[in-house]
Amino acid sequence: MLDDLVVIDEADLRARLSMAEAIDALERAFAADTIVAPDRMHVQVANGDLLVMPAADRDGVGVKLVTVTPANAGRALPLIHGLYVLFDPETGVPRALVDGAALTGLRTAAVSGLATRHLARADASRLVVFGAGTQARTHVEAMRAVRPIAHVTVVSRTDARAAALVEVIRDDGVDADVGTPGAVADADLVCTCTTSDDPVVAGRDLAAGVHVNAVGAYRPTSRELDTDAVVGSRVVVEERAAALAEGGDLAIPVADGDLYPDAIVADLAEVVGGAVVRRHDDDRTLFKSVGLAREDLAVITAALAAS
């Protein structure tokens, strides 16, 4: 049964599916809305979290197992490790075993790319990214896939990691530098890709017309944006229930009485279906992502179909 199992590592995944193709696959998935996925299961373990994320549709049945270990930063190890197992939807036979961290890196940035495609100004060219790990790197790639990025500023608590990412970006032919949180004042796009429990972006610093992708906070008690950054924005989420339950960027101001759930303008399926969020160039838009199992399944089935 396992003789035909396809094992896909990061290099193979990216060889099968480009960032632009992953964004397109997610657009199709949110438009069709046929993937069934229960709520993500969180299991708190001694040094972090275990996440269990199943999903199914006519193209596949799969589950992702992910560990998130914040202390790994001090061990020179990635924050996220994981595996994705894909089963045949007809027979239940295992079809593929995928590097879960690589899949998470690709699909999370691709979802932000999809939101940015629909929400950001067409001429957005100045990007500020918070964080200097895998998600920061893939988010730069995703933003370049959907907007004409001419300059990237990297903001990180670790100067050496920020400088290393800047060099990677420059090697790809884009101007880049290391900056401070205040750099968002000149940004057209902001991506927060950190492990911080406390805000790294203040609403008072954000420029009119900016689009923000907030992806790092996946627990209701942690956030990357302060309350002003949220309440002053036109907010879009993947799914309302998941975002309000798991995303502290929204859950905290809701609990404090500063934000009402109906302040969410649309979910991503509605946006893909044509819902208008940005009404004019000065609107500040925010996409809050917590990551959904349906996204993993859409990306990996697209990768296998492309092979």
mmCIF file with all atom_site columns, C-alpha atoms in Angstrom, residues 45-246:
data_model
loop_
_atom_site.group_PDB
_atom_site.id
_atom_site.type_symbol
_atom_site.label_atom_id
_atom_site.label_alt_id
_atom_site.label_comp_id
_atom_site.label_asym_id
_atom_site.label_entity_id
_atom_site.label_seq_id
_atom_site.pdbx_PDB_ins_code
_atom_site.Cartn_x
_atom_site.Cartn_y
_atom_site.Cartn_z
_atom_site.occupancy
_atom_site.B_iso_or_equiv
_atom_site.pdbx_formal_charge
_atom_site.auth_seq_id
_atom_site.auth_comp_id
_atom_site.auth_asym_id
_atom_site.auth_atom_id
_atom_site.pdbx_PDB_model_num
ATOM 1   C CA . VAL A 1 45  ? 2.119   20.491 24.967 1.00 0.00 ? 45  VAL A CA 1
ATOM 2   C CA . ALA A 1 46  ? 5.031   21.186 27.288 1.00 0.00 ? 46  ALA A CA 1
ATOM 3   C CA . ASN A 1 47  ? 6.940   23.477 24.935 1.00 0.00 ? 47  ASN A CA 1
ATOM 4   C CA . GLY A 1 48  ? 4.308   24.778 22.536 1.00 0.00 ? 48  GLY A CA 1
ATOM 5   C CA . ASP A 1 49  ? 1.319   23.572 20.560 1.00 0.00 ? 49  ASP A CA 1
ATOM 6   C CA . LEU A 1 50  ? 0.272   20.599 18.461 1.00 0.00 ? 50  LEU A CA 1
ATOM 7   C CA . LEU A 1 51  ? -2.228  21.512 15.744 1.00 0.00 ? 51  LEU A CA 1
ATOM 8   C CA . VAL A 1 52  ? -4.408  18.925 13.985 1.00 0.00 ? 52  VAL A CA 1
ATOM 9   C CA . MET A 1 53  ? -6.067  20.095 10.754 1.00 0.00 ? 53  MET A CA 1
ATOM 10  C CA . PRO A 1 54  ? -8.216  17.668 8.679  1.00 0.00 ? 54  PRO A CA 1
ATOM 11  C CA . ALA A 1 55  ? -10.057 18.501 5.443  1.00 0.00 ? 55  ALA A CA 1
ATOM 12  C CA . ALA A 1 56  ? -11.789 16.664 2.601  1.00 0.00 ? 56  ALA A CA 1
ATOM 13  C CA . ASP A 1 57  ? -13.352 17.167 -0.817 1.00 0.00 ? 57  ASP A CA 1
ATOM 14  C CA . ARG A 1 58  ? -13.718 15.177 -4.036 1.00 0.00 ? 58  ARG A CA 1
ATOM 15  C CA . ASP A 1 59  ? -10.016 15.633 -4.857 1.00 0.00 ? 59  ASP A CA 1
ATOM 16  C CA . GLY A 1 60  ? -8.552  14.360 -1.610 1.00 0.00 ? 60  GLY A CA 1
ATOM 17  C CA . VAL A 1 61  ? -8.777  13.669 2.100  1.00 0.00 ? 61  VAL A CA 1
ATOM 18  C CA . GLY A 1 62  ? -5.952  14.984 4.218  1.00 0.00 ? 62  GLY A CA 1
ATOM 19  C CA . VAL A 1 63  ? -4.721  15.972 7.632  1.00 0.00 ? 63  VAL A CA 1
ATOM 20  C CA . LYS A 1 64  ? -1.867  18.200 8.703  1.00 0.00 ? 64  LYS A CA 1
ATOM 21  C CA . LEU A 1 65  ? -0.046  17.673 11.997 1.00 0.00 ? 65  LEU A CA 1
ATOM 22  C CA . VAL A 1 66  ? 2.004   20.673 13.080 1.00 0.00 ? 66  VAL A CA 1
ATOM 23  C CA . THR A 1 67  ? 4.097   21.491 16.123 1.00 0.00 ? 67  THR A CA 1
ATOM 24  C CA . VAL A 1 68  ? 4.745   25.141 17.015 1.00 0.00 ? 68  VAL A CA 1
ATOM 25  C CA . THR A 1 69  ? 7.672   25.489 19.417 1.00 0.00 ? 69  THR A CA 1
ATOM 26  C CA . PRO A 1 70  ? 8.602   29.110 20.254 1.00 0.00 ? 70  PRO A CA 1
ATOM 27  C CA . ALA A 1 71  ? 11.806  28.124 22.080 1.00 0.00 ? 71  ALA A CA 1
ATOM 28  C CA . ASN A 1 72  ? 13.216  26.726 18.832 1.00 0.00 ? 72  ASN A CA 1
ATOM 29  C CA . ALA A 1 73  ? 14.424  30.195 17.902 1.00 0.00 ? 73  ALA A CA 1
ATOM 30  C CA . GLY A 1 74  ? 17.102  29.829 20.567 1.00 0.00 ? 74  GLY A CA 1
ATOM 31  C CA . ARG A 1 75  ? 18.029  26.379 19.271 1.00 0.00 ? 75  ARG A CA 1
ATOM 32  C CA . ALA A 1 76  ? 18.605  27.494 15.682 1.00 0.00 ? 76  ALA A CA 1
ATOM 33  C CA . LEU A 1 77  ? 15.611  25.352 14.702 1.00 0.00 ? 77  LEU A CA 1
ATOM 34  C CA . PRO A 1 78  ? 12.480  26.346 12.749 1.00 0.00 ? 78  PRO A CA 1
ATOM 35  C CA . LEU A 1 79  ? 9.445   27.453 14.746 1.00 0.00 ? 79  LEU A CA 1
ATOM 36  C CA . ILE A 1 80  ? 7.157   25.051 12.861 1.00 0.00 ? 80  ILE A CA 1
ATOM 37  C CA . HIS A 1 81  ? 7.565   21.357 12.079 1.00 0.00 ? 81  HIS A CA 1
ATOM 38  C CA . GLY A 1 82  ? 4.909   19.160 10.581 1.00 0.00 ? 82  GLY A CA 1
ATOM 39  C CA . LEU A 1 83  ? 3.666   16.487 8.245  1.00 0.00 ? 83  LEU A CA 1
ATOM 40  C CA . TYR A 1 84  ? 0.730   16.386 5.858  1.00 0.00 ? 84  TYR A CA 1
ATOM 41  C CA . VAL A 1 85  ? -0.830  13.070 4.879  1.00 0.00 ? 85  VAL A CA 1
ATOM 42  C CA . LEU A 1 86  ? -3.058  12.961 1.791  1.00 0.00 ? 86  LEU A CA 1
ATOM 43  C CA . PHE A 1 87  ? -5.415  10.013 1.172  1.00 0.00 ? 87  PHE A CA 1
ATOM 44  C CA . ASP A 1 88  ? -7.254  9.029  -1.976 1.00 0.00 ? 88  ASP A CA 1
ATOM 45  C CA . PRO A 1 89  ? -10.867 10.228 -1.626 1.00 0.00 ? 89  PRO A CA 1
ATOM 46  C CA . GLU A 1 90  ? -12.305 7.043  -3.172 1.00 0.00 ? 90  GLU A CA 1
ATOM 47  C CA . THR A 1 91  ? -10.199 4.291  -1.659 1.00 0.00 ? 91  THR A CA 1
ATOM 48  C CA . GLY A 1 92  ? -8.709  5.886  1.450  1.00 0.00 ? 92  GLY A CA 1
ATOM 49  C CA . VAL A 1 93  ? -5.260  4.707  0.337  1.00 0.00 ? 93  VAL A CA 1
ATOM 50  C CA . PRO A 1 94  ? -2.438  7.086  1.371  1.00 0.00 ? 94  PRO A CA 1
ATOM 51  C CA . ARG A 1 95  ? -1.272  9.052  -1.684 1.00 0.00 ? 95  ARG A CA 1
ATOM 52  C CA . ALA A 1 96  ? 1.298   11.528 -0.398 1.00 0.00 ? 96  ALA A CA 1
ATOM 53  C CA . LEU A 1 97  ? 3.375   12.486 2.630  1.00 0.00 ? 97  LEU A CA 1
ATOM 54  C CA . VAL A 1 98  ? 4.325   16.161 2.564  1.00 0.00 ? 98  VAL A CA 1
ATOM 55  C CA . ASP A 1 99  ? 6.706   18.370 4.535  1.00 0.00 ? 99  ASP A CA 1
ATOM 56  C CA . GLY A 1 100 ? 4.129   20.215 6.650  1.00 0.00 ? 100 GLY A CA 1
ATOM 57  C CA . ALA A 1 101 ? 6.336   23.208 7.407  1.00 0.00 ? 101 ALA A CA 1
ATOM 58  C CA . ALA A 1 102 ? 7.036   23.764 3.708  1.00 0.00 ? 102 ALA A CA 1
ATOM 59  C CA . LEU A 1 103 ? 3.344   23.452 2.905  1.00 0.00 ? 103 LEU A CA 1
ATOM 60  C CA . THR A 1 104 ? 2.458   25.908 5.676  1.00 0.00 ? 104 THR A CA 1
ATOM 61  C CA . GLY A 1 105 ? 5.026   28.398 4.442  1.00 0.00 ? 105 GLY A CA 1
ATOM 62  C CA . LEU A 1 106 ? 3.699   28.270 0.897  1.00 0.00 ? 106 LEU A CA 1
ATOM 63  C CA . ARG A 1 107 ? -0.034  28.270 1.597  1.00 0.00 ? 107 ARG A CA 1
ATOM 64  C CA . THR A 1 108 ? 0.019   30.934 4.327  1.00 0.00 ? 108 THR A CA 1
ATOM 65  C CA . ALA A 1 109 ? 1.822   33.392 2.095  1.00 0.00 ? 109 ALA A CA 1
ATOM 66  C CA . ALA A 1 110 ? -0.351  32.403 -0.868 1.00 0.00 ? 110 ALA A CA 1
ATOM 67  C CA . VAL A 1 111 ? -3.527  33.176 1.122  1.00 0.00 ? 111 VAL A CA 1
ATOM 68  C CA . SER A 1 112 ? -2.108  36.601 1.941  1.00 0.00 ? 112 SER A CA 1
ATOM 69  C CA . GLY A 1 113 ? -1.275  36.974 -1.738 1.00 0.00 ? 113 GLY A CA 1
ATOM 70  C CA . LEU A 1 114 ? -4.870  36.172 -2.652 1.00 0.00 ? 114 LEU A CA 1
ATOM 71  C CA . ALA A 1 115 ? -6.211  38.738 -0.180 1.00 0.00 ? 115 ALA A CA 1
ATOM 72  C CA . THR A 1 116 ? -3.716  41.317 -1.405 1.00 0.00 ? 116 THR A CA 1
ATOM 73  C CA . ARG A 1 117 ? -4.704  40.684 -5.028 1.00 0.00 ? 117 ARG A CA 1
ATOM 74  C CA . HIS A 1 118 ? -8.278  41.724 -4.160 1.00 0.00 ? 118 HIS A CA 1
ATOM 75  C CA . LEU A 1 119 ? -7.724  44.335 -1.433 1.00 0.00 ? 119 LEU A CA 1
ATOM 76  C CA . ALA A 1 120 ? -4.530  46.337 -1.999 1.00 0.00 ? 120 ALA A CA 1
ATOM 77  C CA . ARG A 1 121 ? -4.185  49.322 -4.290 1.00 0.00 ? 121 ARG A CA 1
ATOM 78  C CA . ALA A 1 122 ? -3.057  48.275 -7.756 1.00 0.00 ? 122 ALA A CA 1
ATOM 79  C CA . ASP A 1 123 ? 0.051   50.475 -7.562 1.00 0.00 ? 123 ASP A CA 1
ATOM 80  C CA . ALA A 1 124 ? 1.212   49.255 -4.127 1.00 0.00 ? 124 ALA A CA 1
ATOM 81  C CA . SER A 1 125 ? 5.001   49.021 -4.355 1.00 0.00 ? 125 SER A CA 1
ATOM 82  C CA . ARG A 1 126 ? 6.492   49.636 -0.890 1.00 0.00 ? 126 ARG A CA 1
ATOM 83  C CA . LEU A 1 127 ? 6.368   46.635 1.444  1.00 0.00 ? 127 LEU A CA 1
ATOM 84  C CA . VAL A 1 128 ? 7.238   46.410 5.140  1.00 0.00 ? 128 VAL A CA 1
ATOM 85  C CA . VAL A 1 129 ? 7.498   42.896 6.550  1.00 0.00 ? 129 VAL A CA 1
ATOM 86  C CA . PHE A 1 130 ? 7.761   42.142 10.266 1.00 0.00 ? 130 PHE A CA 1
ATOM 87  C CA . GLY A 1 131 ? 9.772   39.015 11.007 1.00 0.00 ? 131 GLY A CA 1
ATOM 88  C CA . ALA A 1 132 ? 12.714  37.447 9.231  1.00 0.00 ? 132 ALA A CA 1
ATOM 89  C CA . GLY A 1 133 ? 11.868  33.741 9.135  1.00 0.00 ? 133 GLY A CA 1
ATOM 90  C CA . THR A 1 134 ? 10.228  31.459 6.608  1.00 0.00 ? 134 THR A CA 1
ATOM 91  C CA . GLN A 1 135 ? 6.905   33.287 6.625  1.00 0.00 ? 135 GLN A CA 1
ATOM 92  C CA . ALA A 1 136 ? 8.561   36.658 6.092  1.00 0.00 ? 136 ALA A CA 1
ATOM 93  C CA . ARG A 1 137 ? 10.511  35.291 3.142  1.00 0.00 ? 137 ARG A CA 1
ATOM 94  C CA . THR A 1 138 ? 7.521   33.626 1.504  1.00 0.00 ? 138 THR A CA 1
ATOM 95  C CA . HIS A 1 139 ? 5.353   36.701 2.091  1.00 0.00 ? 139 HIS A CA 1
ATOM 96  C CA . VAL A 1 140 ? 7.820   38.848 0.188  1.00 0.00 ? 140 VAL A CA 1
ATOM 97  C CA . GLU A 1 141 ? 7.527   36.315 -2.633 1.00 0.00 ? 141 GLU A CA 1
ATOM 98  C CA . ALA A 1 142 ? 3.717   36.362 -2.483 1.00 0.00 ? 142 ALA A CA 1
ATOM 99  C CA . MET A 1 143 ? 3.506   40.158 -2.485 1.00 0.00 ? 143 MET A CA 1
ATOM 100 C CA . ARG A 1 144 ? 5.789   40.265 -5.517 1.00 0.00 ? 144 ARG A CA 1
ATOM 101 C CA . ALA A 1 145 ? 3.497   37.788 -7.291 1.00 0.00 ? 145 ALA A CA 1
ATOM 102 C CA . VAL A 1 146 ? 0.500   40.141 -7.081 1.00 0.00 ? 146 VAL A CA 1
ATOM 103 C CA . ARG A 1 147 ? 1.888   43.691 -6.838 1.00 0.00 ? 147 ARG A CA 1
ATOM 104 C CA . PRO A 1 148 ? 4.818   45.644 -8.380 1.00 0.00 ? 148 PRO A CA 1
ATOM 105 C CA . ILE A 1 149 ? 7.051   45.620 -5.291 1.00 0.00 ? 149 ILE A CA 1
ATOM 106 C CA . ALA A 1 150 ? 9.973   48.021 -5.695 1.00 0.00 ? 150 ALA A CA 1
ATOM 107 C CA . HIS A 1 151 ? 11.223  48.248 -2.106 1.00 0.00 ? 151 HIS A CA 1
ATOM 108 C CA . VAL A 1 152 ? 11.075  45.997 0.975  1.00 0.00 ? 152 VAL A CA 1
ATOM 109 C CA . THR A 1 153 ? 11.854  46.970 4.559  1.00 0.00 ? 153 THR A CA 1
ATOM 110 C CA . VAL A 1 154 ? 12.457  44.118 7.019  1.00 0.00 ? 154 VAL A CA 1
ATOM 111 C CA . VAL A 1 155 ? 11.707  44.721 10.702 1.00 0.00 ? 155 VAL A CA 1
ATOM 112 C CA . SER A 1 156 ? 12.911  42.089 13.160 1.00 0.00 ? 156 SER A CA 1
ATOM 113 C CA . ARG A 1 157 ? 14.003  41.779 16.770 1.00 0.00 ? 157 ARG A CA 1
ATOM 114 C CA . THR A 1 158 ? 17.141  40.045 15.475 1.00 0.00 ? 158 THR A CA 1
ATOM 115 C CA . ASP A 1 159 ? 19.295  42.342 13.355 1.00 0.00 ? 159 ASP A CA 1
ATOM 116 C CA . ALA A 1 160 ? 21.387  39.532 11.895 1.00 0.00 ? 160 ALA A CA 1
ATOM 117 C CA . ARG A 1 161 ? 18.339  37.633 10.620 1.00 0.00 ? 161 ARG A CA 1
ATOM 118 C CA . ALA A 1 162 ? 16.841  40.811 9.195  1.00 0.00 ? 162 ALA A CA 1
ATOM 119 C CA . ALA A 1 163 ? 20.093  41.589 7.384  1.00 0.00 ? 163 ALA A CA 1
ATOM 120 C CA . ALA A 1 164 ? 20.243  38.044 5.993  1.00 0.00 ? 164 ALA A CA 1
ATOM 121 C CA . LEU A 1 165 ? 16.716  38.325 4.576  1.00 0.00 ? 165 LEU A CA 1
ATOM 122 C CA . VAL A 1 166 ? 17.531  41.722 3.094  1.00 0.00 ? 166 VAL A CA 1
ATOM 123 C CA . GLU A 1 167 ? 20.435  40.141 1.223  1.00 0.00 ? 167 GLU A CA 1
ATOM 124 C CA . VAL A 1 168 ? 18.155  37.407 -0.146 1.00 0.00 ? 168 VAL A CA 1
ATOM 125 C CA . ILE A 1 169 ? 15.679  40.019 -1.362 1.00 0.00 ? 169 ILE A CA 1
ATOM 126 C CA . ARG A 1 170 ? 18.427  42.099 -2.969 1.00 0.00 ? 170 ARG A CA 1
ATOM 127 C CA . ASP A 1 171 ? 19.801  39.013 -4.683 1.00 0.00 ? 171 ASP A CA 1
ATOM 128 C CA . ASP A 1 172 ? 16.335  38.628 -6.250 1.00 0.00 ? 172 ASP A CA 1
ATOM 129 C CA . GLY A 1 173 ? 16.671  42.100 -7.735 1.00 0.00 ? 173 GLY A CA 1
ATOM 130 C CA . VAL A 1 174 ? 14.538  44.140 -5.315 1.00 0.00 ? 174 VAL A CA 1
ATOM 131 C CA . ASP A 1 175 ? 15.778  47.071 -3.248 1.00 0.00 ? 175 ASP A CA 1
ATOM 132 C CA . ALA A 1 176 ? 15.607  46.268 0.481  1.00 0.00 ? 176 ALA A CA 1
ATOM 133 C CA . ASP A 1 177 ? 16.781  47.487 3.862  1.00 0.00 ? 177 ASP A CA 1
ATOM 134 C CA . VAL A 1 178 ? 16.509  46.800 7.590  1.00 0.00 ? 178 VAL A CA 1
ATOM 135 C CA . GLY A 1 179 ? 14.109  49.164 9.332  1.00 0.00 ? 179 GLY A CA 1
ATOM 136 C CA . THR A 1 180 ? 12.141  49.967 12.459 1.00 0.00 ? 180 THR A CA 1
ATOM 137 C CA . PRO A 1 181 ? 8.392   49.696 13.141 1.00 0.00 ? 181 PRO A CA 1
ATOM 138 C CA . GLY A 1 182 ? 7.957   53.328 12.135 1.00 0.00 ? 182 GLY A CA 1
ATOM 139 C CA . ALA A 1 183 ? 8.702   52.338 8.538  1.00 0.00 ? 183 ALA A CA 1
ATOM 140 C CA . VAL A 1 184 ? 5.010   51.478 8.128  1.00 0.00 ? 184 VAL A CA 1
ATOM 141 C CA . ALA A 1 185 ? 4.307   55.208 7.773  1.00 0.00 ? 185 ALA A CA 1
ATOM 142 C CA . ASP A 1 186 ? 5.618   54.989 4.180  1.00 0.00 ? 186 ASP A CA 1
ATOM 143 C CA . ALA A 1 187 ? 4.265   51.523 3.356  1.00 0.00 ? 187 ALA A CA 1
ATOM 144 C CA . ASP A 1 188 ? 1.669   50.512 0.807  1.00 0.00 ? 188 ASP A CA 1
ATOM 145 C CA . LEU A 1 189 ? 1.697   46.928 2.112  1.00 0.00 ? 189 LEU A CA 1
ATOM 146 C CA . VAL A 1 190 ? 2.497   45.546 5.568  1.00 0.00 ? 190 VAL A CA 1
ATOM 147 C CA . CYS A 1 191 ? 2.873   41.854 6.443  1.00 0.00 ? 191 CYS A CA 1
ATOM 148 C CA . THR A 1 192 ? 3.241   40.801 10.075 1.00 0.00 ? 192 THR A CA 1
ATOM 149 C CA . CYS A 1 193 ? 4.884   37.378 10.289 1.00 0.00 ? 193 CYS A CA 1
ATOM 150 C CA . THR A 1 194 ? 6.115   37.232 13.879 1.00 0.00 ? 194 THR A CA 1
ATOM 151 C CA . THR A 1 195 ? 5.736   35.099 16.989 1.00 0.00 ? 195 THR A CA 1
ATOM 152 C CA . SER A 1 196 ? 5.090   38.131 19.179 1.00 0.00 ? 196 SER A CA 1
ATOM 153 C CA . ASP A 1 197 ? 2.319   38.008 21.775 1.00 0.00 ? 197 ASP A CA 1
ATOM 154 C CA . ASP A 1 198 ? 2.168   41.804 21.886 1.00 0.00 ? 198 ASP A CA 1
ATOM 155 C CA . PRO A 1 199 ? 1.518   44.357 19.116 1.00 0.00 ? 199 PRO A CA 1
ATOM 156 C CA . VAL A 1 200 ? 4.368   45.163 16.767 1.00 0.00 ? 200 VAL A CA 1
ATOM 157 C CA . VAL A 1 201 ? 2.273   47.565 14.633 1.00 0.00 ? 201 VAL A CA 1
ATOM 158 C CA . ALA A 1 202 ? 0.470   50.635 15.982 1.00 0.00 ? 202 ALA A CA 1
ATOM 159 C CA . GLY A 1 203 ? -2.488  52.043 14.109 1.00 0.00 ? 203 GLY A CA 1
ATOM 160 C CA . ARG A 1 204 ? -1.255  55.619 14.620 1.00 0.00 ? 204 ARG A CA 1
ATOM 161 C CA . ASP A 1 205 ? 1.782   54.816 12.441 1.00 0.00 ? 205 ASP A CA 1
ATOM 162 C CA . LEU A 1 206 ? -0.101  53.329 9.474  1.00 0.00 ? 206 LEU A CA 1
ATOM 163 C CA . ALA A 1 207 ? -0.575  55.397 6.334  1.00 0.00 ? 207 ALA A CA 1
ATOM 164 C CA . ALA A 1 208 ? -3.936  55.968 4.703  1.00 0.00 ? 208 ALA A CA 1
ATOM 165 C CA . GLY A 1 209 ? -4.585  53.456 1.930  1.00 0.00 ? 209 GLY A CA 1
ATOM 166 C CA . VAL A 1 210 ? -2.243  50.780 3.285  1.00 0.00 ? 210 VAL A CA 1
ATOM 167 C CA . HIS A 1 211 ? -3.148  47.092 3.133  1.00 0.00 ? 211 HIS A CA 1
ATOM 168 C CA . VAL A 1 212 ? -2.092  44.901 6.074  1.00 0.00 ? 212 VAL A CA 1
ATOM 169 C CA . ASN A 1 213 ? -1.780  41.106 6.167  1.00 0.00 ? 213 ASN A CA 1
ATOM 170 C CA . ALA A 1 214 ? -1.625  39.895 9.791  1.00 0.00 ? 214 ALA A CA 1
ATOM 171 C CA . VAL A 1 215 ? -0.652  36.213 9.947  1.00 0.00 ? 215 VAL A CA 1
ATOM 172 C CA . GLY A 1 216 ? 1.550   35.523 12.956 1.00 0.00 ? 216 GLY A CA 1
ATOM 173 C CA . ALA A 1 217 ? -0.958  35.433 15.835 1.00 0.00 ? 217 ALA A CA 1
ATOM 174 C CA . TYR A 1 218 ? -2.956  32.195 15.886 1.00 0.00 ? 218 TYR A CA 1
ATOM 175 C CA . ARG A 1 219 ? -4.077  32.202 19.547 1.00 0.00 ? 219 ARG A CA 1
ATOM 176 C CA . PRO A 1 220 ? -6.834  34.391 21.036 1.00 0.00 ? 220 PRO A CA 1
ATOM 177 C CA . THR A 1 221 ? -4.407  35.802 23.613 1.00 0.00 ? 221 THR A CA 1
ATOM 178 C CA . SER A 1 222 ? -1.712  37.013 21.213 1.00 0.00 ? 222 SER A CA 1
ATOM 179 C CA . ARG A 1 223 ? -1.740  39.776 18.632 1.00 0.00 ? 223 ARG A CA 1
ATOM 180 C CA . GLU A 1 224 ? 0.564   41.668 16.301 1.00 0.00 ? 224 GLU A CA 1
ATOM 181 C CA . LEU A 1 225 ? -1.664  44.728 15.784 1.00 0.00 ? 225 LEU A CA 1
ATOM 182 C CA . ASP A 1 226 ? -2.892  47.171 18.404 1.00 0.00 ? 226 ASP A CA 1
ATOM 183 C CA . THR A 1 227 ? -6.567  48.044 18.672 1.00 0.00 ? 227 THR A CA 1
ATOM 184 C CA . ASP A 1 228 ? -6.251  51.258 16.634 1.00 0.00 ? 228 ASP A CA 1
ATOM 185 C CA . ALA A 1 229 ? -4.755  49.327 13.733 1.00 0.00 ? 229 ALA A CA 1
ATOM 186 C CA . VAL A 1 230 ? -7.812  47.054 13.647 1.00 0.00 ? 230 VAL A CA 1
ATOM 187 C CA . VAL A 1 231 ? -10.721 49.420 14.327 1.00 0.00 ? 231 VAL A CA 1
ATOM 188 C CA . GLY A 1 232 ? -9.465  51.875 11.715 1.00 0.00 ? 232 GLY A CA 1
ATOM 189 C CA . SER A 1 233 ? -9.410  49.227 8.977  1.00 0.00 ? 233 SER A CA 1
ATOM 190 C CA . ARG A 1 234 ? -11.818 47.512 6.599  1.00 0.00 ? 234 ARG A CA 1
ATOM 191 C CA . VAL A 1 235 ? -11.405 43.947 7.932  1.00 0.00 ? 235 VAL A CA 1
ATOM 192 C CA . VAL A 1 236 ? -11.470 40.711 5.911  1.00 0.00 ? 236 VAL A CA 1
ATOM 193 C CA . VAL A 1 237 ? -10.944 37.205 7.325  1.00 0.00 ? 237 VAL A CA 1
ATOM 194 C CA . GLU A 1 238 ? -10.807 33.656 5.987  1.00 0.00 ? 238 GLU A CA 1
ATOM 195 C CA . GLU A 1 239 ? -13.818 32.564 8.039  1.00 0.00 ? 239 GLU A CA 1
ATOM 196 C CA . ARG A 1 240 ? -15.529 34.757 10.620 1.00 0.00 ? 240 ARG A CA 1
ATOM 197 C CA . ALA A 1 241 ? -15.916 32.108 13.336 1.00 0.00 ? 241 ALA A CA 1
ATOM 198 C CA . ALA A 1 242 ? -12.319 30.899 13.074 1.00 0.00 ? 242 ALA A CA 1
ATOM 199 C CA . ALA A 1 243 ? -10.866 34.410 13.042 1.00 0.00 ? 243 ALA A CA 1
ATOM 200 C CA . LEU A 1 244 ? -12.854 35.542 16.082 1.00 0.00 ? 244 LEU A CA 1
ATOM 201 C CA . ALA A 1 245 ? -12.084 32.349 18.014 1.00 0.00 ? 245 ALA A CA 1
ATOM 202 C CA . GLU A 1 246 ? -8.377  32.078 17.240 1.00 0.00 ? 246 GLU A CA 1
#
